PDB file of C-alpha atoms in Angstrom:
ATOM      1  CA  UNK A   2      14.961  -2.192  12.490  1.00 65.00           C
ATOM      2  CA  UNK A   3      15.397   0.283   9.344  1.00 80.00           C
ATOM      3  CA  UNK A   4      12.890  -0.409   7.659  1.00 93.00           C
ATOM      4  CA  UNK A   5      12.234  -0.635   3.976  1.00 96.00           C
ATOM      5  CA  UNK A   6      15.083   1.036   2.301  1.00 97.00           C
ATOM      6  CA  UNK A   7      14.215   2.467  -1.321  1.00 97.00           C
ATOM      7  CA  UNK A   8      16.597   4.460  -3.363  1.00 97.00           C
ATOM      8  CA  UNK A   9      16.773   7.295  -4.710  1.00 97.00           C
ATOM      9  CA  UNK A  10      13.976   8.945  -3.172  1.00 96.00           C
ATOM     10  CA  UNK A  11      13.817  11.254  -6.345  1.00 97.00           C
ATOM     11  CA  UNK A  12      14.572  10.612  -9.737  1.00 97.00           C
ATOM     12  CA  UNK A  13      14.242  13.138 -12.852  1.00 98.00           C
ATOM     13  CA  UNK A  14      14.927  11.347 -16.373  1.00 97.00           C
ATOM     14  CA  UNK A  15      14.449  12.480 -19.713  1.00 97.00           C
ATOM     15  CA  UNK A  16      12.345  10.137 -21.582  1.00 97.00           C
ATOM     16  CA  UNK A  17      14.088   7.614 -23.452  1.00 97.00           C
ATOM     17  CA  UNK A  18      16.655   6.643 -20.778  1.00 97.00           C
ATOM     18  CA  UNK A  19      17.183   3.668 -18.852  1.00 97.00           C
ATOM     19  CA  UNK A  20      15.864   3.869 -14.791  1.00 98.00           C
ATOM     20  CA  UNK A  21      16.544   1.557 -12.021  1.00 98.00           C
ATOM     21  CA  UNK A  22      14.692   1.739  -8.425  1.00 98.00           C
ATOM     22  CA  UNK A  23      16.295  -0.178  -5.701  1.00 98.00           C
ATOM     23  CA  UNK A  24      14.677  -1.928  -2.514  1.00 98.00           C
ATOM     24  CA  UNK A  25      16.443  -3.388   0.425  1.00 98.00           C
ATOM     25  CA  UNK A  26      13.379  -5.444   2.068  1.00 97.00           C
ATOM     26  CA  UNK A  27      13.650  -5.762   6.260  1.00 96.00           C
ATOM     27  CA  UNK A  28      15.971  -8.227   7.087  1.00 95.00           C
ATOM     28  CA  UNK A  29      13.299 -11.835   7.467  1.00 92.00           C
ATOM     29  CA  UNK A  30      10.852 -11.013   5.017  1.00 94.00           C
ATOM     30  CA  UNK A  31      10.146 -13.346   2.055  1.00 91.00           C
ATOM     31  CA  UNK A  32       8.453 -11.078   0.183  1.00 93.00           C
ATOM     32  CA  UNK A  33       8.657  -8.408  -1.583  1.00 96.00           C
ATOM     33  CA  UNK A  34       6.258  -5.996  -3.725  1.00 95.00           C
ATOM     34  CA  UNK A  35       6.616  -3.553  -5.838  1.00 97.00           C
ATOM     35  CA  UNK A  36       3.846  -0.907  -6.153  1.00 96.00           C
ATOM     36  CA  UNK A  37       2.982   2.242  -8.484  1.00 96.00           C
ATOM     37  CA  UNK A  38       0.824   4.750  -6.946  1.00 95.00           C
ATOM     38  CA  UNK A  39      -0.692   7.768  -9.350  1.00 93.00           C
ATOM     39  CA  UNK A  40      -3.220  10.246  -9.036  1.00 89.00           C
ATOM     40  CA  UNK A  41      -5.105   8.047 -11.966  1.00 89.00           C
ATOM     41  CA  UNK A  42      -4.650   5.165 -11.233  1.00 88.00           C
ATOM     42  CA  UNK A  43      -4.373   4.842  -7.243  1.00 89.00           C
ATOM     43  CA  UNK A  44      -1.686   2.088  -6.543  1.00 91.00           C
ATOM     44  CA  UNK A  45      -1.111  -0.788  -8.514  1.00 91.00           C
ATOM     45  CA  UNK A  46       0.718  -3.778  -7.716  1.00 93.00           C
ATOM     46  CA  UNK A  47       3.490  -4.546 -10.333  1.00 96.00           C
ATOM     47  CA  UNK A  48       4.944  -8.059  -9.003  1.00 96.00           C
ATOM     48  CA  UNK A  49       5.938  -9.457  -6.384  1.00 93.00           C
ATOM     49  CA  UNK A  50       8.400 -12.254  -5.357  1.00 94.00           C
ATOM     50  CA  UNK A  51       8.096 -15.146  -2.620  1.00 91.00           C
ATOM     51  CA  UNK A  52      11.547 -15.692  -1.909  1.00 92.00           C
ATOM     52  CA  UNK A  53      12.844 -14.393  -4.579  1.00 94.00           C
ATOM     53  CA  UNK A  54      11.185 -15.778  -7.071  1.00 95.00           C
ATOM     54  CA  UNK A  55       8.641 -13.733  -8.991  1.00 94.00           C
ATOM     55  CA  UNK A  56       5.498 -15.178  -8.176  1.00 91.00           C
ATOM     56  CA  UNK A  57       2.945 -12.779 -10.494  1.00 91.00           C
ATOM     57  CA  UNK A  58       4.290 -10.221 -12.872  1.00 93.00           C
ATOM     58  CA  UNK A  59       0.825  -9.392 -14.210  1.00 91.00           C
ATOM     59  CA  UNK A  60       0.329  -5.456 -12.970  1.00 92.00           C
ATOM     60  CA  UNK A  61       3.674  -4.760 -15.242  1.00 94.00           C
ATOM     61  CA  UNK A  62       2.759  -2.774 -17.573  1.00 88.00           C
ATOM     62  CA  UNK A  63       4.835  -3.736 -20.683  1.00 86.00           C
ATOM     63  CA  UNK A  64       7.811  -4.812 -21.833  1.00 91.00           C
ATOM     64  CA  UNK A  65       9.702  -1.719 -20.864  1.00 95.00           C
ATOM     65  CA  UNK A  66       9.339  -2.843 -16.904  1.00 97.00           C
ATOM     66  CA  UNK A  67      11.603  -5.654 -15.398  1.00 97.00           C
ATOM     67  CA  UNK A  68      12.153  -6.724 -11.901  1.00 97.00           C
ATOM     68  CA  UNK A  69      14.492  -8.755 -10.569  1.00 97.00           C
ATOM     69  CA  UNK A  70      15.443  -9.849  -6.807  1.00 97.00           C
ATOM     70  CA  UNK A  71      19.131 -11.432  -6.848  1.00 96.00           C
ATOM     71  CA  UNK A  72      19.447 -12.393  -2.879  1.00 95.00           C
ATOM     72  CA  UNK A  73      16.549 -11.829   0.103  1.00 94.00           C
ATOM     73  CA  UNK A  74      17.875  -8.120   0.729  1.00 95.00           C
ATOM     74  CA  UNK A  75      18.158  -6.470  -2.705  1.00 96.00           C
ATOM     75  CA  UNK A  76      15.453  -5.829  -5.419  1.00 98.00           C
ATOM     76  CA  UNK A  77      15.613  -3.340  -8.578  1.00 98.00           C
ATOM     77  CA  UNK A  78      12.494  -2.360 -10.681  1.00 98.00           C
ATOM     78  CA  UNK A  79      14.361  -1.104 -14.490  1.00 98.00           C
ATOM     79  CA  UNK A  80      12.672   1.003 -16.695  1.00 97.00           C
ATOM     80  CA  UNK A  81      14.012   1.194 -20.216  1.00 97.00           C
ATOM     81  CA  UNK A  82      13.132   3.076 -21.980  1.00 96.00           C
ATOM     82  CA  UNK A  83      11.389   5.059 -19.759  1.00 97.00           C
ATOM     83  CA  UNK A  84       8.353   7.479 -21.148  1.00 96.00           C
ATOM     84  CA  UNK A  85       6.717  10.468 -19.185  1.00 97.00           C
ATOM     85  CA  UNK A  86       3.318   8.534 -19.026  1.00 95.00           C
ATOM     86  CA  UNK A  87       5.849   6.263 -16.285  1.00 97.00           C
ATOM     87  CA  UNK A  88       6.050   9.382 -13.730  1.00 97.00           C
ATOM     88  CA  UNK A  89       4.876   8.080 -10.823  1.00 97.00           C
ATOM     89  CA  UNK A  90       5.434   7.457  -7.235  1.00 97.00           C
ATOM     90  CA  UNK A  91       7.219   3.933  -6.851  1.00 98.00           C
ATOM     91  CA  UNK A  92       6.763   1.898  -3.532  1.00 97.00           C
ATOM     92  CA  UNK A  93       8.365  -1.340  -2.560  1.00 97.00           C
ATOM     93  CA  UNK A  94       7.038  -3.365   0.439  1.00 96.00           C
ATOM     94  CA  UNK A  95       7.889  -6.812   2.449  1.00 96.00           C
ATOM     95  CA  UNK A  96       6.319  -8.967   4.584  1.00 92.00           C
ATOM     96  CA  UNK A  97       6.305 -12.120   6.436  1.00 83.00           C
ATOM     97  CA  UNK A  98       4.262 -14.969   6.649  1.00 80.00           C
ATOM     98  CA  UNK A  99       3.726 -15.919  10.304  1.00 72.00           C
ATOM     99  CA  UNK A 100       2.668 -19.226  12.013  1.00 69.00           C
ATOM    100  CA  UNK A 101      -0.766 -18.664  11.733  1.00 67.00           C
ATOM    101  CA  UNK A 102      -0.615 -17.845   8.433  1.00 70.00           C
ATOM    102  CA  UNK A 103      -1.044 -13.827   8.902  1.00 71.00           C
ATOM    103  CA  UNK A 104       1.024 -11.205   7.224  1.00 77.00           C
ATOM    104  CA  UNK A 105       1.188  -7.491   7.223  1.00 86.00           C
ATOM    105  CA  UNK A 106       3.315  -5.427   4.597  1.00 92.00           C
ATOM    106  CA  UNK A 107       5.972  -2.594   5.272  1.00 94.00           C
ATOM    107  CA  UNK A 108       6.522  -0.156   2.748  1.00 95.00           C
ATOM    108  CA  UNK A 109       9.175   1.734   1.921  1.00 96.00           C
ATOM    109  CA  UNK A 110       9.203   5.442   1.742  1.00 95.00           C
ATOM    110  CA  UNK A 111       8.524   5.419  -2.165  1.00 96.00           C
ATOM    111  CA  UNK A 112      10.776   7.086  -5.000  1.00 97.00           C
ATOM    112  CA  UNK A 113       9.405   9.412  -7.002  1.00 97.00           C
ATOM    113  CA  UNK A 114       9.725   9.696 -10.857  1.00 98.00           C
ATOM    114  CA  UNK A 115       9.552  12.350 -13.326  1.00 98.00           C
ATOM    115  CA  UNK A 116       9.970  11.663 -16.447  1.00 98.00           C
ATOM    116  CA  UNK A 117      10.229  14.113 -18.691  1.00 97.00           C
TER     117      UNK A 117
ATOM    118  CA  UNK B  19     -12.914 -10.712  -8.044  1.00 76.00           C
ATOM    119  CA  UNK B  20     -11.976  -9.177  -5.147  1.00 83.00           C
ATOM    120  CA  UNK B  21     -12.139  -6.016  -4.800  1.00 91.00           C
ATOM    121  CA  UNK B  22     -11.879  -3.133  -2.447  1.00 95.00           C
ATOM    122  CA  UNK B  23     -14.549   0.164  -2.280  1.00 96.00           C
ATOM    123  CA  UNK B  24     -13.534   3.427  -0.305  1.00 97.00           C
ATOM    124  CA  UNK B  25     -17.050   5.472  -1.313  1.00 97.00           C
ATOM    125  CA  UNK B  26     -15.752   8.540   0.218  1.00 96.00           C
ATOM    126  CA  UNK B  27     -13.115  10.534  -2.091  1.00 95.00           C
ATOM    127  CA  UNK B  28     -12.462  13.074   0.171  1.00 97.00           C
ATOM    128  CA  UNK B  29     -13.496  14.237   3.683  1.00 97.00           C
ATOM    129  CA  UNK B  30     -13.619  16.977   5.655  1.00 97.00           C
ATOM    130  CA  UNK B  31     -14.034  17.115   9.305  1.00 97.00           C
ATOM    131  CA  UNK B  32     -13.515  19.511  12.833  1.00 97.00           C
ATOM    132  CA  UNK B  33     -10.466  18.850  15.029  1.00 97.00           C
ATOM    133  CA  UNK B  34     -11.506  16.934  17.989  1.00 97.00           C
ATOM    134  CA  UNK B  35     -15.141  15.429  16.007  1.00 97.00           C
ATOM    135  CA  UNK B  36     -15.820  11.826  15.090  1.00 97.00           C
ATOM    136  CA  UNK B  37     -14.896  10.334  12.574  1.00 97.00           C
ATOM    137  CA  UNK B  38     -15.900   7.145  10.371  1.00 98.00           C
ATOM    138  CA  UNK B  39     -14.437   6.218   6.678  1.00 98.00           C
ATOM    139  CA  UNK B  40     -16.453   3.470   4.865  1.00 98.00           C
ATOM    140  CA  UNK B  41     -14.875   0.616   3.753  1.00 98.00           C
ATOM    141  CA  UNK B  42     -16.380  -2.519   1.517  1.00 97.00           C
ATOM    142  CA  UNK B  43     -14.844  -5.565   0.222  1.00 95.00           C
ATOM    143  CA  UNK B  44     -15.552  -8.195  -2.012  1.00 91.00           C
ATOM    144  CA  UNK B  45     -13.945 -11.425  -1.182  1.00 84.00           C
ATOM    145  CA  UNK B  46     -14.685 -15.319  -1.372  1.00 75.00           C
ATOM    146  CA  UNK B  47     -13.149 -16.082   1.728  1.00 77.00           C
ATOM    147  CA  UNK B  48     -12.566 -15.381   5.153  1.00 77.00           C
ATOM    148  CA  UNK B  49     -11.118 -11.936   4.334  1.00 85.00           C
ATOM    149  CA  UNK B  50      -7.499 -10.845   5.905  1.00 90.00           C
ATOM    150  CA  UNK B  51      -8.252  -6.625   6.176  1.00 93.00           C
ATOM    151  CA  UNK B  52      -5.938  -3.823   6.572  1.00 95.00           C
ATOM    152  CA  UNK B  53      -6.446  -0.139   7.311  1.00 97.00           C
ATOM    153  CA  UNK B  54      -2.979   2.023   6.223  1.00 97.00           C
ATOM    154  CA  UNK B  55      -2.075   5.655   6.226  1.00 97.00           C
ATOM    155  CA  UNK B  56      -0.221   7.710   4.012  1.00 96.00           C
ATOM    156  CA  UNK B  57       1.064  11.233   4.987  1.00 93.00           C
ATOM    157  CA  UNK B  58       1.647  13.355   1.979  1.00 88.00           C
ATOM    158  CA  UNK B  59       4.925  12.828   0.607  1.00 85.00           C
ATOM    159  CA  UNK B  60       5.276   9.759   2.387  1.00 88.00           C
ATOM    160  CA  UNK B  61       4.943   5.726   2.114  1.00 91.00           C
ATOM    161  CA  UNK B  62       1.767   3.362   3.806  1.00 95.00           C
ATOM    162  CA  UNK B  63       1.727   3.138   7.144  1.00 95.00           C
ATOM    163  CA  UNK B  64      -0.849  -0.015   8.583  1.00 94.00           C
ATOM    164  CA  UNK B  65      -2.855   1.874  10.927  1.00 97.00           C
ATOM    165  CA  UNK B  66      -4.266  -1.875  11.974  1.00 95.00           C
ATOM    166  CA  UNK B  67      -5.191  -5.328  10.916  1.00 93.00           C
ATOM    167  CA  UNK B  68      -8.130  -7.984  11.006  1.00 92.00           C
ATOM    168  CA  UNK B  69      -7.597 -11.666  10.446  1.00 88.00           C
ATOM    169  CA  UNK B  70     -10.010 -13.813  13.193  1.00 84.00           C
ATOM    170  CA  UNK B  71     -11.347 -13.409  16.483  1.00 86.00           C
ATOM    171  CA  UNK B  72     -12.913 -10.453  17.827  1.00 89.00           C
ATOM    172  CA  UNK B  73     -14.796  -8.030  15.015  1.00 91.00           C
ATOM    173  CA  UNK B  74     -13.107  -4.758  16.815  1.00 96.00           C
ATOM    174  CA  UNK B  75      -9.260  -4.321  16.170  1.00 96.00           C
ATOM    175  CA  UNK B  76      -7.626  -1.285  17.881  1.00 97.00           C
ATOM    176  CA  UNK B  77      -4.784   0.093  15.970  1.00 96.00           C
ATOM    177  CA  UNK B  78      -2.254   2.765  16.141  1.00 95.00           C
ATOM    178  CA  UNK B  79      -2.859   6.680  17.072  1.00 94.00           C
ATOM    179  CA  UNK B  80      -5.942   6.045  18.593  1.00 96.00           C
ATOM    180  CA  UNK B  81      -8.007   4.527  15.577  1.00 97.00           C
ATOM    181  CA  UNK B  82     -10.356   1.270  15.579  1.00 98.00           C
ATOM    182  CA  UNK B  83     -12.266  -0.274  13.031  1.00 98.00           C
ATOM    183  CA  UNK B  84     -14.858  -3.123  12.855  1.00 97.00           C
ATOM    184  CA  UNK B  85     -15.667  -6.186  10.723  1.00 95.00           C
ATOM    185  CA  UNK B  86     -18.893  -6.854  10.112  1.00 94.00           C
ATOM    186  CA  UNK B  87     -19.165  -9.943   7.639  1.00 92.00           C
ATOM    187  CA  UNK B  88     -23.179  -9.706   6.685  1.00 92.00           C
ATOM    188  CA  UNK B  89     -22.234  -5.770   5.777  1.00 94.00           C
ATOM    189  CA  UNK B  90     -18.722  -6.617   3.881  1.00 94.00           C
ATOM    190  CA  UNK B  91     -17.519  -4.005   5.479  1.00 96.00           C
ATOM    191  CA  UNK B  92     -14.451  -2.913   7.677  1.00 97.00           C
ATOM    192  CA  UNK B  93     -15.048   1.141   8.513  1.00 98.00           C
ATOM    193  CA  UNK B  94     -12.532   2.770  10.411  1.00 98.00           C
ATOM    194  CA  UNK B  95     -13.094   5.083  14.006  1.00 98.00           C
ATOM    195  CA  UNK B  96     -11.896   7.752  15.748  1.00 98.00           C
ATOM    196  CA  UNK B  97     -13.447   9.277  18.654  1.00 97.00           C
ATOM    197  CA  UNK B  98     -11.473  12.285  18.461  1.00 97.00           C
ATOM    198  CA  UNK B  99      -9.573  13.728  15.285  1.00 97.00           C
ATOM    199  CA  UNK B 100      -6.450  15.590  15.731  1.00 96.00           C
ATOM    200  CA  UNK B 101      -4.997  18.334  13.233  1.00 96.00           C
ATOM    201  CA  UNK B 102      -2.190  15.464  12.743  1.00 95.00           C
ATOM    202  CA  UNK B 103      -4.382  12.818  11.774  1.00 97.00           C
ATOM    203  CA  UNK B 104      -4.721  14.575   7.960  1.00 97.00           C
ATOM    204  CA  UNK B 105      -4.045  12.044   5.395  1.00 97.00           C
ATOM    205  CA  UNK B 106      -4.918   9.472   2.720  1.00 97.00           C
ATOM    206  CA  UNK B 107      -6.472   6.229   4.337  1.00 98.00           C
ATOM    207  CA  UNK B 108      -6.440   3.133   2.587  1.00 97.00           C
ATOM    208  CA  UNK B 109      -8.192   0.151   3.152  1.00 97.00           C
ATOM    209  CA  UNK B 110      -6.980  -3.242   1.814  1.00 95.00           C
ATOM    210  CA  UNK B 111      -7.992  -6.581   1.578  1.00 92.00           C
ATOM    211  CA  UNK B 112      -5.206  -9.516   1.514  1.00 88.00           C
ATOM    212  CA  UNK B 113      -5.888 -12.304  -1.259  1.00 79.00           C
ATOM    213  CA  UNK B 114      -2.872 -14.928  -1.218  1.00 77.00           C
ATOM    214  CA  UNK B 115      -0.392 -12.982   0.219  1.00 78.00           C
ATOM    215  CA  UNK B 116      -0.948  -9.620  -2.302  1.00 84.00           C
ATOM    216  CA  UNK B 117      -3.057  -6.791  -1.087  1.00 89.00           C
ATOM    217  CA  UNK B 118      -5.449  -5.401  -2.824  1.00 90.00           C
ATOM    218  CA  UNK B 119      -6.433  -1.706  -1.867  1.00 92.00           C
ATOM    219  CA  UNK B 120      -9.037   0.767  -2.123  1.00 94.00           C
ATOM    220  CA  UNK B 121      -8.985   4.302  -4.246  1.00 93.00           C
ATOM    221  CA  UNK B 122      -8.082   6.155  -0.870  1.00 95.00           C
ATOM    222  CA  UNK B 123     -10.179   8.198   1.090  1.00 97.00           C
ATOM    223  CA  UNK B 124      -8.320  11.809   2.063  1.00 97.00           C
ATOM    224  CA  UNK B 125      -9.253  13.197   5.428  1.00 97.00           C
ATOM    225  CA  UNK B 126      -9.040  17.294   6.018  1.00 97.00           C
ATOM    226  CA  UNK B 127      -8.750  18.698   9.239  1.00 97.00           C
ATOM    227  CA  UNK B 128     -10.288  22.171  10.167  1.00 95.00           C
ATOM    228  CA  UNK B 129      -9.224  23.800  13.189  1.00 91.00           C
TER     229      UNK B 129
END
């Protein structure tokens, strides 16, 4: 099992220009999250999708922020335009709900945005 | 609201002490609990899990942690602390599928 595959693991952007993140969730999962971790704010979730379909998109910040899952193995978080207060450490996760109705999240090793 | 309260920003402690981070939840409901570790420069890893049944879960590298429902709380153990076990713990509580997690409590190691 790979894992949770996130690329790139580093991005450096001048402000103003257009980002995209990319997730490949492990191969079962039916969900998918994407998290933003700072020294601020501690990690917040952005959205997440139940098979995927967005199911709450309320931790986006604004407008700027879009998400979108095409097919159960691919996910991209865009930022455009993106602004230096967006530097950040991004994390995507998936998990499975199991009989019982348990779950446990695997995250992916995180890309990590500068902005500047 | 739930909500999730590490009180312990950072601490320090000897190779080969105890060791106990505080966590406390707020929840409505039977609370699902999670413990994870993060490595600097890398992502969450779940350390361990409660969702029924017996009120100590063993985890990975060694680490337990306990439920206790009239305390809301879910601290994490370790007998013995290795150099290697220097991190950021988290402590999470699952509400309908999302977690929600704790500020993060980072451990130091002395030799």
């Amino acid at each position: 099992d790979a894992g949770v595959i996130q690329s790139p693991r580093h991005e450096v952007t001048e402000m103003g220009q257009e980002v995209t993140l990319r997730c490949k969730p492990i191969s079962g999962h039916n969900s998918l999250f994407w998290y933003r971790q700072t020294m601020m704010r501690g990690l917040e979730l952005l959205i997440y999708f139940n098979n995927n379909v967005p199911i709450d998109d309320s931790g986006m910040p604004e407008d700027r922020f879009s998400a979108k899952m095409p097919n159960a193995s691919f996910s991209t978080l865009k930022i455009q335009p993106s602004e230096p207060r967006d530097s950040a450490v991004y994390f995507c996760a998936s998990s499975r709900r199991l009989e019982g109705g348990e779950y446990e999240q695997y995250f992916g090793p995180g890309t990590r945005l500068t902005v500047t | 609201a739930q909500s999730v309260t590490q009180p312990d920003i950072h601490i320090t402690v000897s190779e080969g002490a105890s060791l106990e981070l505080r966590c406390n939840y707020s929840y409505g409901a039977t609370p699902y609990l999670f413990w994870y570790v993060q490595s600097p420069g890398q992502g969450l890893q779940l350390l361990l899990k409660y969702f029924s049944g017996d009120t100590l879960v063993q985890g990975i590298k060694g680490f337990e942690a306990e439920f206790k429902r009239s305390q809301s709380s879910f601290n994490l153990r370790k007998p013995s602390v290795h150099w290697s076990d220097a991190a950021e713990y988290f402590c999470a509580v699952g509400a309908r599928g999302k977690l929600i997690f704790g500020q993060g409590t980072e451990l130091s190691v002395k030799p």
